[in-house]
XYZ file of C-alpha atoms in Angstrom:
74
model
C -171.768 -118.171 -211.051
C -172.641 -120.476 -213.923
C -170.588 -123.505 -214.916
C -169.756 -121.699 -218.173
C -168.353 -118.713 -216.246
C -166.355 -120.972 -213.938
C -164.876 -122.798 -216.927
C -163.984 -119.540 -218.696
C -162.347 -118.006 -215.606
C -160.432 -121.248 -214.973
C -159.126 -121.244 -218.548
C -158.160 -117.569 -218.249
C -156.190 -118.229 -215.048
C -154.485 -121.288 -216.541
C -153.393 -119.329 -219.613
C -152.391 -116.206 -217.674
C -150.256 -118.109 -215.148
C -149.147 -120.882 -217.544
C -150.374 -123.495 -215.093
C -152.873 -126.234 -215.960
C -153.023 -127.321 -212.310
C -155.346 -124.408 -211.478
C -158.887 -125.632 -210.977
C -162.073 -123.959 -209.862
C -164.697 -126.138 -208.235
C -168.378 -125.490 -208.752
C -169.962 -125.022 -205.309
C -172.389 -127.670 -204.075
C -174.809 -124.979 -202.857
C -175.735 -121.886 -204.908
C -174.571 -119.373 -202.259
C -171.423 -121.242 -201.217
C -167.980 -119.751 -201.917
C -166.300 -120.726 -205.166
C -163.003 -122.376 -204.249
C -159.842 -122.187 -206.341
C -157.142 -124.861 -206.106
C -153.613 -125.378 -207.336
C -153.555 -129.139 -207.676
C -155.026 -130.366 -204.379
C -154.010 -127.233 -202.444
C -156.731 -124.670 -201.713
C -155.414 -121.221 -202.678
C -158.369 -118.847 -202.635
C -161.960 -117.874 -203.243
C -163.476 -116.468 -206.436
C -166.211 -113.820 -206.403
C -168.436 -112.505 -209.197
C -169.495 -108.857 -209.212
C -172.221 -107.416 -211.432
C -172.210 -103.638 -211.206
C -174.606 -101.932 -213.589
C -174.290 -104.782 -216.087
C -170.478 -104.809 -216.026
C -169.336 -108.195 -214.757
C -165.976 -108.734 -213.086
C -164.368 -111.541 -211.113
C -162.182 -111.197 -208.032
C -159.789 -113.857 -206.782
C -158.983 -113.481 -203.089
C -155.863 -115.347 -201.962
C -155.017 -115.400 -198.255
C -151.506 -116.283 -197.120
C -150.998 -117.334 -193.524
C -147.912 -115.910 -191.867
C -147.027 -119.384 -190.601
C -146.797 -120.609 -194.210
C -144.175 -118.026 -195.184
C -140.500 -119.014 -195.397
C -138.131 -117.798 -192.707
C -137.276 -114.109 -192.839
C -134.342 -113.116 -194.997
C -132.060 -110.190 -194.308
C -132.094 -107.514 -196.942
């Protein structure tokens, strides 16, 4: 993913979620995952897909069960 694409996706996410703390780091190696952060907290990985010339981006956010708040009764 180019630096221009990373910058555009970062701006899109910041506008969509009204949060300027979202940042996408350019990987140090070309094939390394593209990491997404909220401030200093890692929140997910960004992927680029090019299918028949139609480009899309996927943000994968994993949530560990141990990070969830205590269960609430419904």
